[in-house]
Coordinates of C-alpha atoms in Angstrom, one line a residue:
Chain A
M27 CA -23.3 1.2 -27.2
S28 CA -19.9 2.4 -28.3
G29 CA -20.2 6.0 -27.3
L30 CA -18.4 7.0 -30.5
N31 CA -18.7 10.6 -31.6
G32 CA -16.8 10.1 -34.8
D33 CA -13.7 11.5 -33.0
G34 CA -10.4 9.7 -33.0
S35 CA -10.2 6.8 -30.7
I36 CA -7.9 6.1 -27.8
L37 CA -4.9 3.8 -28.1
C38 CA -4.0 2.1 -24.9
V39 CA -0.8 0.2 -24.4
G40 CA -0.1 -1.5 -21.1
S41 CA -0.1 -4.7 -19.1
V42 CA -2.8 -7.4 -19.5
A43 CA -2.3 -9.5 -16.4
L44 CA -3.6 -12.0 -14.0
D45 CA -3.8 -10.9 -10.3
S46 CA -4.2 -12.9 -7.1
V47 CA -5.3 -10.5 -4.4
E48 CA -5.8 -10.8 -0.7
T49 CA -7.6 -8.1 1.2
P50 CA -9.0 -8.1 4.8
F51 CA -12.4 -8.9 3.1
G52 CA -11.5 -11.9 1.0
R53 CA -9.3 -13.2 -1.8
A54 CA -9.4 -13.5 -5.5
E55 CA -7.3 -16.0 -7.5
R56 CA -5.9 -15.3 -11.0
V57 CA -8.5 -12.7 -11.9
I58 CA -8.1 -10.4 -14.9
G59 CA -6.1 -7.2 -14.3
G60 CA -3.2 -5.1 -15.5
S61 CA -3.1 -1.4 -16.4
A62 CA -4.5 -1.8 -20.0
V63 CA -7.5 -3.9 -18.7
Y64 CA -8.5 -1.5 -15.9
F65 CA -7.9 1.5 -18.2
T66 CA -10.1 0.1 -20.9
A67 CA -12.8 -1.2 -18.6
A68 CA -13.3 2.5 -17.6
A69 CA -12.5 4.3 -20.8
S70 CA -14.6 2.1 -23.0
L71 CA -17.7 3.4 -21.2
F72 CA -16.9 6.8 -22.7
H73 CA -15.2 6.2 -26.1
E74 CA -13.7 3.7 -28.4
V75 CA -10.4 2.2 -27.2
K76 CA -7.9 0.2 -29.1
V77 CA -5.8 -2.0 -26.9
V78 CA -2.2 -3.3 -27.4
G79 CA -0.7 -5.8 -25.0
V80 CA 0.5 -9.4 -24.7
V81 CA -0.8 -12.4 -22.9
G82 CA 0.2 -16.0 -22.5
D83 CA -1.7 -19.0 -23.6
D84 CA -3.2 -19.3 -20.1
Y85 CA -5.2 -16.1 -20.4
P86 CA -9.0 -16.3 -20.2
L87 CA -9.5 -14.0 -23.2
R88 CA -13.3 -14.6 -23.1
E89 CA -13.3 -12.6 -19.9
L90 CA -12.3 -9.5 -21.9
E91 CA -15.3 -9.9 -24.2
F92 CA -17.3 -7.3 -22.3
L93 CA -14.8 -4.7 -23.5
A94 CA -15.3 -5.7 -27.2
E95 CA -19.1 -5.5 -26.7
R96 CA -18.6 -1.9 -25.7
G97 CA -16.7 -1.2 -28.9
A98 CA -13.1 -1.7 -27.7
D99 CA -10.8 -3.2 -30.3
L100 CA -8.7 -6.0 -28.7
S101 CA -7.0 -7.1 -31.9
G102 CA -3.8 -5.6 -30.7
I103 CA -3.6 -8.1 -27.8
E104 CA -1.1 -10.6 -28.9
Q105 CA -1.2 -14.1 -27.5
R106 CA 2.1 -16.0 -27.1
A107 CA 3.2 -19.3 -25.9
G108 CA 4.0 -19.1 -22.2
E109 CA 2.6 -17.6 -19.0
S110 CA 0.7 -14.3 -18.7
F111 CA 2.1 -11.6 -16.5
F112 CA 1.1 -12.6 -12.9
W113 CA 1.0 -10.5 -9.8
A114 CA 0.1 -11.6 -6.3
G115 CA -0.4 -9.1 -3.5
R116 CA -1.8 -8.7 0.0
Y117 CA -3.4 -5.5 1.3
H118 CA -3.0 -4.5 4.9
F119 CA -5.8 -3.6 7.3
D120 CA -6.2 0.0 6.3
L121 CA -5.9 -0.8 2.5
N122 CA -3.4 2.0 2.0
S123 CA -0.4 -0.3 1.9
R124 CA 0.3 -3.7 0.4
D125 CA 2.9 -6.4 0.1
T126 CA 3.8 -7.9 -3.3
L127 CA 3.9 -11.7 -2.7
E128 CA 4.9 -12.7 -6.2
T129 CA 5.6 -11.2 -9.6
K130 CA 6.1 -13.4 -12.7
L131 CA 6.6 -11.4 -15.9
G132 CA 6.0 -14.4 -18.2
V133 CA 5.6 -13.4 -21.8
F134 CA 5.5 -9.7 -20.7
A135 CA 9.3 -9.9 -20.2
H136 CA 9.7 -9.9 -24.0
F137 CA 6.8 -7.5 -24.8
E138 CA 7.5 -5.4 -27.8
P139 CA 4.5 -3.4 -28.6
K140 CA 3.5 -3.7 -32.2
I141 CA 0.8 -1.1 -33.1
P142 CA -1.5 -2.4 -35.8
R143 CA -1.7 -0.2 -38.8
S144 CA -5.4 0.6 -38.1
F145 CA -4.5 1.8 -34.6
R146 CA -1.8 4.3 -35.6
A147 CA -4.0 7.3 -36.3
A148 CA -5.5 7.3 -32.8
R149 CA -5.9 10.9 -31.7
Y150 CA -5.5 9.9 -28.0
V151 CA -2.7 7.7 -26.7
F152 CA -2.4 6.3 -23.2
L153 CA 0.9 4.8 -22.3
G154 CA 0.3 2.6 -19.2
N155 CA 3.0 1.9 -16.7
I156 CA 5.6 0.0 -18.7
D157 CA 9.3 0.4 -19.5
P158 CA 9.9 3.9 -20.8
K159 CA 11.8 2.4 -23.7
L160 CA 8.7 0.6 -24.8
Q161 CA 6.7 3.8 -24.3
H162 CA 9.1 5.5 -26.7
D163 CA 8.6 2.6 -29.2
V164 CA 4.9 3.1 -29.2
L165 CA 5.3 6.8 -29.9
D166 CA 7.7 6.0 -32.7
Q167 CA 5.0 3.9 -34.4
V168 CA 1.9 6.2 -34.1
E169 CA 1.0 9.1 -36.4
D170 CA 0.8 12.5 -34.9
P171 CA -1.7 12.0 -31.9
D172 CA -3.3 15.1 -30.3
V173 CA -3.0 13.9 -26.8
V174 CA -0.4 11.6 -25.3
A175 CA -0.7 10.7 -21.7
C176 CA 1.6 8.4 -19.7
D177 CA 1.9 6.8 -16.3
T178 CA 5.1 5.5 -14.7
M179 CA 6.3 4.2 -11.3
N180 CA 9.2 4.2 -8.9
Y181 CA 10.9 1.2 -10.6
W182 CA 11.4 3.2 -13.8
I183 CA 12.1 6.5 -12.1
E184 CA 15.0 4.8 -10.3
G185 CA 16.2 2.4 -13.1
S186 CA 15.3 4.2 -16.4
R187 CA 15.6 7.8 -15.5
E188 CA 17.1 9.1 -18.7
P189 CA 14.6 7.5 -21.2
L190 CA 11.8 8.6 -18.8
L191 CA 13.0 12.2 -18.8
E192 CA 13.3 12.1 -22.5
L193 CA 9.7 10.7 -22.7
L194 CA 8.4 13.6 -20.8
G195 CA 9.3 15.8 -23.8
R196 CA 6.9 13.7 -25.9
V197 CA 4.0 13.7 -23.5
R198 CA 1.2 16.2 -23.0
I199 CA -0.2 14.7 -19.8
L200 CA 1.7 12.9 -17.0
I201 CA -0.6 10.8 -14.8
I202 CA 1.4 9.7 -11.7
N203 CA 1.1 8.9 -8.0
D204 CA 2.0 11.6 -5.4
E205 CA 5.0 9.7 -4.0
E206 CA 6.3 9.0 -7.5
V207 CA 6.1 12.6 -8.7
R208 CA 8.0 13.7 -5.5
Q209 CA 10.6 11.1 -6.3
L210 CA 10.8 12.0 -10.0
A211 CA 11.3 15.7 -9.2
G212 CA 13.4 15.2 -6.0
E213 CA 11.0 17.7 -4.4
A214 CA 8.7 17.1 -1.5
N215 CA 6.3 20.0 -2.3
L216 CA 3.6 18.7 -4.8
L217 CA 3.1 22.0 -6.5
R218 CA 6.8 22.5 -7.0
A219 CA 7.2 18.9 -8.1
A220 CA 4.4 19.4 -10.7
R221 CA 6.0 22.6 -12.0
W222 CA 9.3 20.7 -12.3
V223 CA 7.6 18.1 -14.5
Q224 CA 5.9 20.8 -16.6
K225 CA 9.3 22.4 -17.4
R226 CA 10.3 19.1 -19.0
G227 CA 7.3 18.8 -21.3
P228 CA 3.9 17.8 -20.1
E229 CA 1.6 20.8 -19.9
L230 CA -0.7 18.9 -17.6
V231 CA 0.3 16.9 -14.5
V232 CA -2.3 14.7 -12.8
V233 CA -1.3 13.5 -9.4
K234 CA -3.1 10.6 -8.0
K235 CA -3.3 10.4 -4.2
G236 CA -5.4 7.2 -3.6
E237 CA -8.0 7.7 -1.0
H238 CA -7.0 11.4 -0.7
G239 CA -8.2 12.2 -4.3
A240 CA -6.3 13.6 -7.2
I241 CA -4.9 17.0 -8.3
L242 CA -4.6 18.4 -11.8
F243 CA -1.9 21.0 -12.3
G244 CA -2.6 23.1 -15.4
G245 CA -0.5 25.9 -16.7
D246 CA -1.5 28.5 -14.1
W247 CA -4.4 26.7 -12.4
V248 CA -5.0 23.7 -10.2
F249 CA -8.1 21.5 -9.8
F250 CA -8.7 19.1 -6.9
V251 CA -11.1 16.2 -6.6
P252 CA -11.4 14.2 -3.4
G253 CA -11.4 10.5 -3.0
F254 CA -15.1 9.4 -2.9
P255 CA -16.0 8.5 0.7
L256 CA -16.9 4.9 0.3
E257 CA -18.2 2.8 3.2
S258 CA -16.6 -0.3 1.8
V259 CA -13.4 -0.2 -0.1
F260 CA -13.0 -3.8 -1.2
D261 CA -9.9 -4.0 -3.4
P262 CA -7.8 -0.9 -4.3
T263 CA -6.0 -2.7 -7.2
G264 CA -6.4 -0.9 -10.5
A265 CA -8.0 2.2 -9.1
G266 CA -5.3 4.5 -10.6
D267 CA -5.7 2.9 -14.1
A268 CA -9.5 3.1 -13.9
F269 CA -9.1 6.7 -12.9
A270 CA -6.9 7.3 -16.0
G271 CA -9.4 5.4 -18.2
G272 CA -12.3 7.6 -17.0
F273 CA -10.2 10.7 -17.4
M274 CA -9.0 10.0 -20.9
G275 CA -12.3 8.5 -21.9
Y276 CA -14.1 11.6 -20.9
L277 CA -11.6 13.9 -22.7
A278 CA -11.8 11.9 -25.9
R279 CA -15.5 11.9 -25.8
A280 CA -15.6 15.6 -25.2
G281 CA -13.0 16.2 -27.9
S282 CA -11.6 19.1 -25.9
L283 CA -8.9 19.9 -23.4
S284 CA -10.6 23.1 -22.1
P285 CA -10.2 23.7 -18.4
E286 CA -13.9 23.0 -18.0
D287 CA -13.6 19.6 -19.7
L288 CA -10.4 18.8 -17.9
R289 CA -12.2 19.4 -14.6
R290 CA -15.1 17.2 -15.5
A291 CA -12.6 14.5 -16.8
M292 CA -11.0 14.5 -13.3
V293 CA -14.4 13.9 -11.7
Y294 CA -15.4 11.2 -14.1
G295 CA -11.9 9.6 -13.6
S296 CA -12.4 9.7 -9.9
A297 CA -15.9 8.2 -10.2
M298 CA -14.4 5.3 -12.2
G299 CA -11.7 4.8 -9.7
S300 CA -14.2 4.7 -6.9
F301 CA -16.2 2.0 -8.7
A302 CA -13.1 0.0 -9.4
V303 CA -12.4 -0.4 -5.7
E304 CA -15.9 -1.7 -4.8
A305 CA -15.1 -5.3 -6.0
F306 CA -12.3 -7.5 -7.0
S307 CA -10.8 -7.2 -10.5
V308 CA -12.9 -5.1 -13.0
R309 CA -16.1 -6.8 -11.8
R310 CA -17.8 -3.5 -10.8
L311 CA -16.8 -1.9 -14.1
I312 CA -18.4 -4.6 -16.1
D313 CA -21.9 -3.9 -15.2
V314 CA -21.9 -0.4 -13.7
P315 CA -25.0 1.3 -15.1
V316 CA -24.6 4.7 -16.7
S317 CA -27.1 6.1 -14.3
D318 CA -24.8 5.1 -11.4
I319 CA -21.9 6.9 -13.0
E320 CA -23.9 10.1 -13.5
R321 CA -25.2 9.8 -9.9
R322 CA -21.7 9.5 -8.5
V323 CA -20.5 12.5 -10.5
A324 CA -23.4 14.5 -9.0
Q325 CA -22.4 13.3 -5.6
F326 CA -18.9 14.5 -6.1
R327 CA -20.4 17.9 -6.7
E328 CA -22.5 17.7 -3.5
I329 CA -19.5 16.8 -1.4
T330 CA -17.3 19.7 -2.7
A331 CA -19.7 22.6 -3.6
F332 CA -20.1 25.6 -1.5
E333 CA -21.2 29.2 -2.0
T334 CA -19.2 32.1 -0.9
H335 CA -20.6 35.3 0.5
V336 CA -18.8 38.3 -0.9
G337 CA -17.3 40.3 1.8
T338 CA -18.0 38.0 4.8
L339 CA -15.2 39.6 6.7
A340 CA -15.3 43.0 5.2
G341 CA -15.8 45.8 7.7
S342 CA -14.8 43.6 10.6
Chain B
M24 CA -12.2 45.5 14.6
S25 CA -13.8 42.8 16.8
G26 CA -16.2 41.4 14.3
L27 CA -18.9 41.2 17.0
N28 CA -22.4 40.6 15.8
G29 CA -23.9 40.7 19.3
D30 CA -24.0 36.9 19.3
G31 CA -22.6 34.9 22.1
S32 CA -18.8 34.6 22.1
I33 CA -16.5 31.6 21.8
L34 CA -14.9 30.2 24.9
C35 CA -11.6 28.5 24.1
V36 CA -9.7 26.3 26.6
G37 CA -6.4 24.8 25.7
S38 CA -2.6 25.1 25.9
V39 CA -0.7 28.3 25.8
A40 CA 2.8 27.2 25.1
L41 CA 6.3 28.1 23.9
D42 CA 7.6 26.1 20.9
S43 CA 11.0 25.5 19.5
V44 CA 10.7 24.3 16.0
E45 CA 13.1 23.1 13.4
T46 CA 12.0 22.7 9.8
P47 CA 14.1 22.1 6.6
F48 CA 13.8 25.9 6.1
G49 CA 14.9 27.3 9.4
R50 CA 14.4 27.2 13.2
A51 CA 12.5 29.2 15.7
E52 CA 13.3 29.3 19.4
R53 CA 10.6 29.6 22.2
V54 CA 8.0 31.2 20.0
I55 CA 4.4 31.5 21.1
G56 CA 2.2 28.5 20.3
G57 CA -0.2 26.0 21.8
S58 CA -3.7 25.0 20.8
A59 CA -5.5 28.0 22.5
V60 CA -3.1 30.5 20.9
Y61 CA -3.4 29.1 17.3
F62 CA -7.1 28.7 17.7
T63 CA -7.6 32.3 19.0
A64 CA -5.3 33.8 16.4
A65 CA -7.6 32.4 13.7
A66 CA -11.0 32.6 15.4
S67 CA -10.6 36.2 16.6
L68 CA -10.5 37.4 13.0
F69 CA -14.2 36.3 12.9
H70 CA -15.6 36.7 16.3
E71 CA -15.0 37.4 20.0
V72 CA -13.0 34.7 21.8
K73 CA -12.6 34.3 25.5
V74 CA -9.4 32.3 26.3
V75 CA -8.7 30.1 29.4
G76 CA -5.2 28.7 29.9
V77 CA -2.2 28.8 32.1
V78 CA 1.4 30.1 31.6
G79 CA 4.5 30.4 33.7
D80 CA 6.3 33.5 34.7
D81 CA 8.6 33.1 31.7
Y82 CA 5.8 33.7 29.2
P83 CA 6.0 36.8 26.9
L84 CA 2.4 37.8 27.4
R85 CA 2.9 41.0 25.4
E86 CA 3.2 38.9 22.3
L87 CA -0.5 37.9 22.8
E88 CA -1.6 41.6 22.7
F89 CA -2.5 41.4 19.1
L90 CA -5.3 39.0 20.2
A91 CA -6.7 41.5 22.7
E92 CA -6.6 44.2 20.0
R93 CA -8.9 42.1 18.0
G94 CA -11.3 41.8 20.9
A95 CA -10.2 38.5 22.4
D96 CA -10.5 38.4 26.2
L97 CA -7.3 37.0 27.7
S98 CA -8.3 37.5 31.3
G99 CA -8.8 33.8 31.7
I100 CA -5.1 33.1 31.1
E101 CA -3.6 32.5 34.5
Q102 CA 0.0 33.2 35.2
R103 CA 1.7 31.0 37.8
A104 CA 5.2 30.7 39.2
G105 CA 7.2 28.2 37.2
E106 CA 7.8 27.4 33.5
S107 CA 5.4 27.6 30.7
F108 CA 4.5 24.5 28.7
F109 CA 7.3 23.9 26.3
W110 CA 7.5 21.8 23.2
A111 CA 10.5 21.3 20.9
G112 CA 10.2 19.4 17.6
R113 CA 11.9 18.8 14.3
Y114 CA 10.0 18.3 11.0
H115 CA 11.3 15.9 8.3
F116 CA 12.1 16.7 4.7
D117 CA 8.5 16.3 3.5
L118 CA 7.0 18.1 6.5
N119 CA 4.4 15.3 7.0
S120 CA 6.2 13.8 9.9
R121 CA 8.0 15.1 12.9
D122 CA 10.0 14.1 15.9
T123 CA 9.3 15.5 19.4
L124 CA 12.7 16.5 20.8
E125 CA 11.4 17.7 24.2
T126 CA 8.2 18.3 26.1
K127 CA 8.2 20.1 29.4
L128 CA 4.7 20.5 30.9
G129 CA 5.8 23.1 33.5
V130 CA 2.8 24.8 35.1
F131 CA 0.5 23.1 32.6
A132 CA 1.0 19.8 34.6
H133 CA -1.3 21.3 37.3
F134 CA -3.7 23.1 35.0
E135 CA -7.2 23.3 36.4
P136 CA -9.3 25.4 34.1
K137 CA -11.2 28.0 36.0
I138 CA -13.8 29.6 33.9
P139 CA -14.3 33.3 34.9
R140 CA -17.9 34.1 35.7
S141 CA -18.1 36.4 32.7
F142 CA -17.1 33.6 30.4
R143 CA -19.6 31.0 31.4
A144 CA -22.5 32.1 29.2
A145 CA -20.5 31.7 26.0
R146 CA -22.7 30.1 23.3
Y147 CA -19.7 28.4 21.6
V148 CA -17.1 26.3 23.4
F149 CA -13.9 24.9 22.0
L150 CA -12.1 22.4 24.1
G151 CA -8.6 22.2 22.8
N152 CA -6.5 19.0 23.0
I153 CA -6.1 18.6 26.8
D154 CA -6.9 15.8 29.3
P155 CA -10.5 14.7 28.8
K156 CA -11.1 15.1 32.6
L157 CA -10.2 18.8 32.3
Q158 CA -12.5 19.0 29.2
H159 CA -15.3 17.6 31.5
D160 CA -14.4 20.2 34.2
V161 CA -14.9 23.0 31.7
L162 CA -18.3 21.7 30.6
D163 CA -19.3 21.4 34.3
Q164 CA -18.6 25.1 34.8
V165 CA -20.3 26.6 31.7
E166 CA -24.0 27.4 31.3
D167 CA -25.8 25.7 28.6
P168 CA -23.7 26.5 25.4
D169 CA -25.3 25.9 22.0
V170 CA -22.2 24.4 20.4
V171 CA -19.5 22.4 22.1
A172 CA -16.6 21.3 19.9
C173 CA -13.5 19.4 21.1
D174 CA -10.2 18.1 19.8
T175 CA -8.2 15.2 21.2
M176 CA -5.1 13.1 20.4
N177 CA -3.8 9.5 20.5
Y178 CA -2.3 10.0 24.0
W179 CA -5.8 10.5 25.5
I180 CA -7.4 7.9 23.2
E181 CA -5.0 5.3 24.6
G182 CA -4.7 6.5 28.2
S183 CA -8.1 8.1 29.0
R184 CA -10.5 6.3 26.8
E185 CA -13.4 6.1 29.3
P186 CA -13.6 9.8 30.1
L187 CA -13.1 10.6 26.5
L188 CA -16.0 8.4 25.4
E189 CA -18.1 10.0 28.1
L190 CA -17.1 13.4 26.8
L191 CA -18.4 12.5 23.3
G192 CA -21.9 12.4 24.8
R193 CA -21.5 16.1 25.8
V194 CA -20.0 17.4 22.5
R195 CA -21.7 18.4 19.3
I196 CA -18.7 18.6 17.1
L197 CA -15.6 16.4 17.2
I198 CA -12.6 17.9 15.4
I199 CA -9.9 15.2 15.1
N200 CA -7.0 13.9 12.8
D201 CA -7.7 11.1 10.4
E202 CA -5.3 8.7 12.2
E203 CA -6.8 9.5 15.5
V204 CA -10.4 9.0 14.5
R205 CA -9.4 5.6 13.1
Q206 CA -7.7 4.8 16.4
L207 CA -10.7 6.0 18.4
A208 CA -13.2 3.9 16.4
G209 CA -10.9 0.9 15.8
E210 CA -12.0 1.2 12.2
A211 CA -9.8 1.9 9.2
N212 CA -12.6 3.2 7.0
L213 CA -13.0 7.0 7.6
L214 CA -16.7 7.1 6.8
R215 CA -17.5 4.2 9.2
A216 CA -15.2 5.6 11.8
A217 CA -17.1 8.9 11.7
R218 CA -20.4 7.1 11.9
W219 CA -19.1 5.2 15.0
V220 CA -18.3 8.6 16.6
Q221 CA -21.7 10.0 15.7
K222 CA -23.5 7.1 17.5
R223 CA -21.7 8.2 20.7
G224 CA -22.9 11.8 20.6
P225 CA -21.4 14.3 18.2
E226 CA -23.7 15.1 15.3
L227 CA -20.8 16.5 13.3
V228 CA -17.3 15.0 12.9
V229 CA -14.6 17.0 11.3
V230 CA -11.6 14.9 10.2
K231 CA -8.4 16.8 9.6
K232 CA -6.0 15.2 7.1
G233 CA -3.2 17.7 7.0
E234 CA -2.0 18.5 3.4
H235 CA -4.9 16.2 2.2
G236 CA -7.5 18.6 3.5
A237 CA -10.5 18.0 5.8
I238 CA -13.8 16.2 5.7
L239 CA -17.0 17.1 7.5
F240 CA -19.3 14.2 8.2
G241 CA -22.9 15.5 8.8
G242 CA -26.0 13.4 9.6
D243 CA -26.4 12.1 6.1
W244 CA -24.1 14.2 4.1
V245 CA -20.3 14.8 3.7
F246 CA -18.3 17.8 2.7
F247 CA -14.8 17.8 1.6
V248 CA -12.2 20.6 1.3
P249 CA -8.7 20.0 0.0
G250 CA -5.5 21.2 1.5
F251 CA -4.5 24.5 -0.2
P252 CA -1.7 23.8 -2.7
L253 CA 1.0 26.0 -1.3
E254 CA 4.4 26.4 -3.0
S255 CA 6.1 26.9 0.4
V256 CA 4.9 25.2 3.5
F257 CA 7.1 26.7 6.1
D258 CA 6.0 25.2 9.5
P259 CA 3.0 22.9 9.9
T260 CA 2.8 23.5 13.7
G261 CA -0.6 24.7 14.7
A262 CA -2.4 24.2 11.4
G263 CA -5.1 22.0 12.9
D264 CA -5.8 24.5 15.7
A265 CA -5.9 27.4 13.2
F266 CA -8.3 25.4 11.1
A267 CA -10.5 24.8 14.2
G268 CA -10.3 28.5 14.9
G269 CA -11.4 29.6 11.5
F270 CA -14.1 26.9 11.5
M271 CA -15.6 27.8 14.9
G272 CA -15.0 31.5 14.3
Y273 CA -17.0 31.4 11.1
L274 CA -19.8 29.4 12.7
A275 CA -20.1 31.8 15.6
R276 CA -20.1 34.8 13.3
A277 CA -22.8 33.3 11.1
G278 CA -24.8 32.2 14.1
S279 CA -25.9 29.2 12.3
L280 CA -25.1 25.5 11.8
S281 CA -26.9 25.1 8.5
P282 CA -25.2 22.8 6.0
E283 CA -24.4 25.9 3.9
D284 CA -22.7 27.7 6.8
L285 CA -20.9 24.5 7.9
R286 CA -19.5 24.1 4.3
R287 CA -18.3 27.7 4.4
A288 CA -16.9 27.2 7.9
M289 CA -14.8 24.3 6.6
V290 CA -13.4 26.5 3.8
Y291 CA -12.6 29.4 6.1
G292 CA -11.0 26.9 8.5
S293 CA -8.9 25.5 5.7
A294 CA -7.9 29.0 4.7
M295 CA -6.7 29.8 8.2
G296 CA -4.8 26.5 8.4
S297 CA -3.1 27.3 5.1
F298 CA -2.0 30.8 6.4
A299 CA -0.8 29.3 9.7
V300 CA 1.8 27.1 7.9
E301 CA 3.3 29.9 5.8
A302 CA 5.4 31.1 8.7
F303 CA 6.7 30.1 12.1
S304 CA 4.4 30.4 15.1
V305 CA 1.3 32.6 14.5
R306 CA 3.3 35.2 12.6
R307 CA 1.2 35.0 9.5
L308 CA -2.1 35.1 11.4
I309 CA -1.0 38.3 13.2
D310 CA -1.2 40.5 10.1
V311 CA -3.0 38.6 7.4
P312 CA -5.3 41.1 5.7
V313 CA -9.0 40.3 5.5
S314 CA -8.7 40.7 1.7
D315 CA -6.1 37.8 1.6
I316 CA -8.5 35.6 3.5
E317 CA -11.4 36.3 1.2
R318 CA -9.1 35.8 -1.8
R319 CA -8.0 32.4 -0.5
V320 CA -11.6 31.3 0.0
A321 CA -12.3 32.3 -3.6
Q322 CA -9.3 30.3 -4.6
F323 CA -10.6 27.3 -2.8
R324 CA -13.7 27.6 -4.9
E325 CA -11.7 27.8 -8.1
I326 CA -9.7 24.7 -7.3
T327 CA -12.8 22.6 -6.5
A328 CA -15.6 23.9 -8.7
F329 CA -16.9 22.1 -11.8
E330 CA -20.1 22.1 -13.8
T331 CA -21.8 18.9 -14.7
H332 CA -23.5 18.2 -18.0
V333 CA -26.7 16.4 -17.4
G334 CA -26.8 13.1 -19.3
T335 CA -23.2 13.2 -20.5
L336 CA -23.3 9.4 -20.8
A337 CA -26.9 9.0 -21.6
G338 CA -27.7 7.3 -24.9
S339 CA -24.2 5.9 -25.1

């Protein structure tokens, strides 16, 4: 069940949280969430993941057992006295915008990632959206990983710009929202914003655009995958982290960063993001059958493939 | 040069305007624009177009000569005493939003499309974004066309809802912006909004999403084309009409509405939209070489194509 190919595993460091979410379709109270949980729920379908995070003594750890059953190593999730990171939010009618109703950092306020010795040789590292100083701390503890990917957000772009820019020099893949990469680069044009980032370190920039899909900017090439056209988007929370999990999980499983594998990784990532939004929390990722994932990837091909006729306009 | 295949031509009815545009990169004063001009500038690269519109005695008709040189028939553009339709707008930093500074309808306020006898047998009809009552008037004058496509906007969705809904029953393809189809259907989900439209007549709904690309909703299938990642978007004015021109032009040239041709039409439409935004007015569409169009279509394939491995996850 683990999907292990004998390749190095993925180290994931991020938030392990409780979310209360309201959407036009319903509400969920104190359900499991956080970047590390969504990432691992997707990535563990592809490859072994080792998770580092912190929770309070109120956290329903048994609800993470499905991850361990898939081969994820949760021994790096520290439990401390106090409350778990809690986020409450409400999505608007069109699901493209939301209000944060409450954020309580709890034990996450004093999170100091400690990477267990057995985790340090991971070939793939995903740094979820946390303080860039902590992202540096993680990289200081790991042995020479092949692929380091990181996420970030406007809060750090505004408030921790220097450590974030320094981090870019240590990262091979930046995975970021469109508005955030524009803000980071001070550049409205996405292509130029990605080139700006690439000059500062990451050879690959993955720009997440929510319902509009995602774009991978390679060295001299670009790959685009649309958002999957779903009839019912239930809860957008965690879609970006599930995308990152499918993307990194596929790459680790393939053991390659070839353009062909990067393209497929983008599609598997988008497939996982599209499943994540079909239910509250990680519910859909718990029991999604492999056949559904493969079918959705095939559907991505159907909705984007076309054949060209050489010389359609020639001679006109 | 005309690209005629002996198939029926395209009748296009829409605005023929003068635009004053400010972008972060420059300004243009009283340059040719309007839905019929952008549409025809793109469509005439593929097929014969017959244009119906109205201009004032201030219109620089000689600047439309490049359309006639490509085989477009401009004899349906009526010149009347008075001022041409004039629009002035200013785009914001990110080019995704704009302010209208001035709109003067001029002779367009009394536009009553008169379809010349020689235009009435056109097999393809494109109804640009004008009053739905006028769109009805056009359809009342033409003989049995094979393919009627129309565009519309929030102004008519709010103010002329009944004639617009009635028009949908006479139209085979609705070409519309994402915000507008949501407003028309009262439905935030694009897929459901498209299905809502399809129940009222059009078998095909093309949703334009600006820099995020475009989606074609067929009977039981969907096709997605991204916005072309341009390093310099100069002026977004007219991109949607150039898209529609490339789309309809390709379909008329192919003489087919097969799913394969519809997919290619979406890509040619997107290519023409991407050229339109590279310069003010229709400047880029005047002299774009056929080889550039074909190259861009090939690039669309490069940025979206991927190969799947059957059973990537099987056995995991």
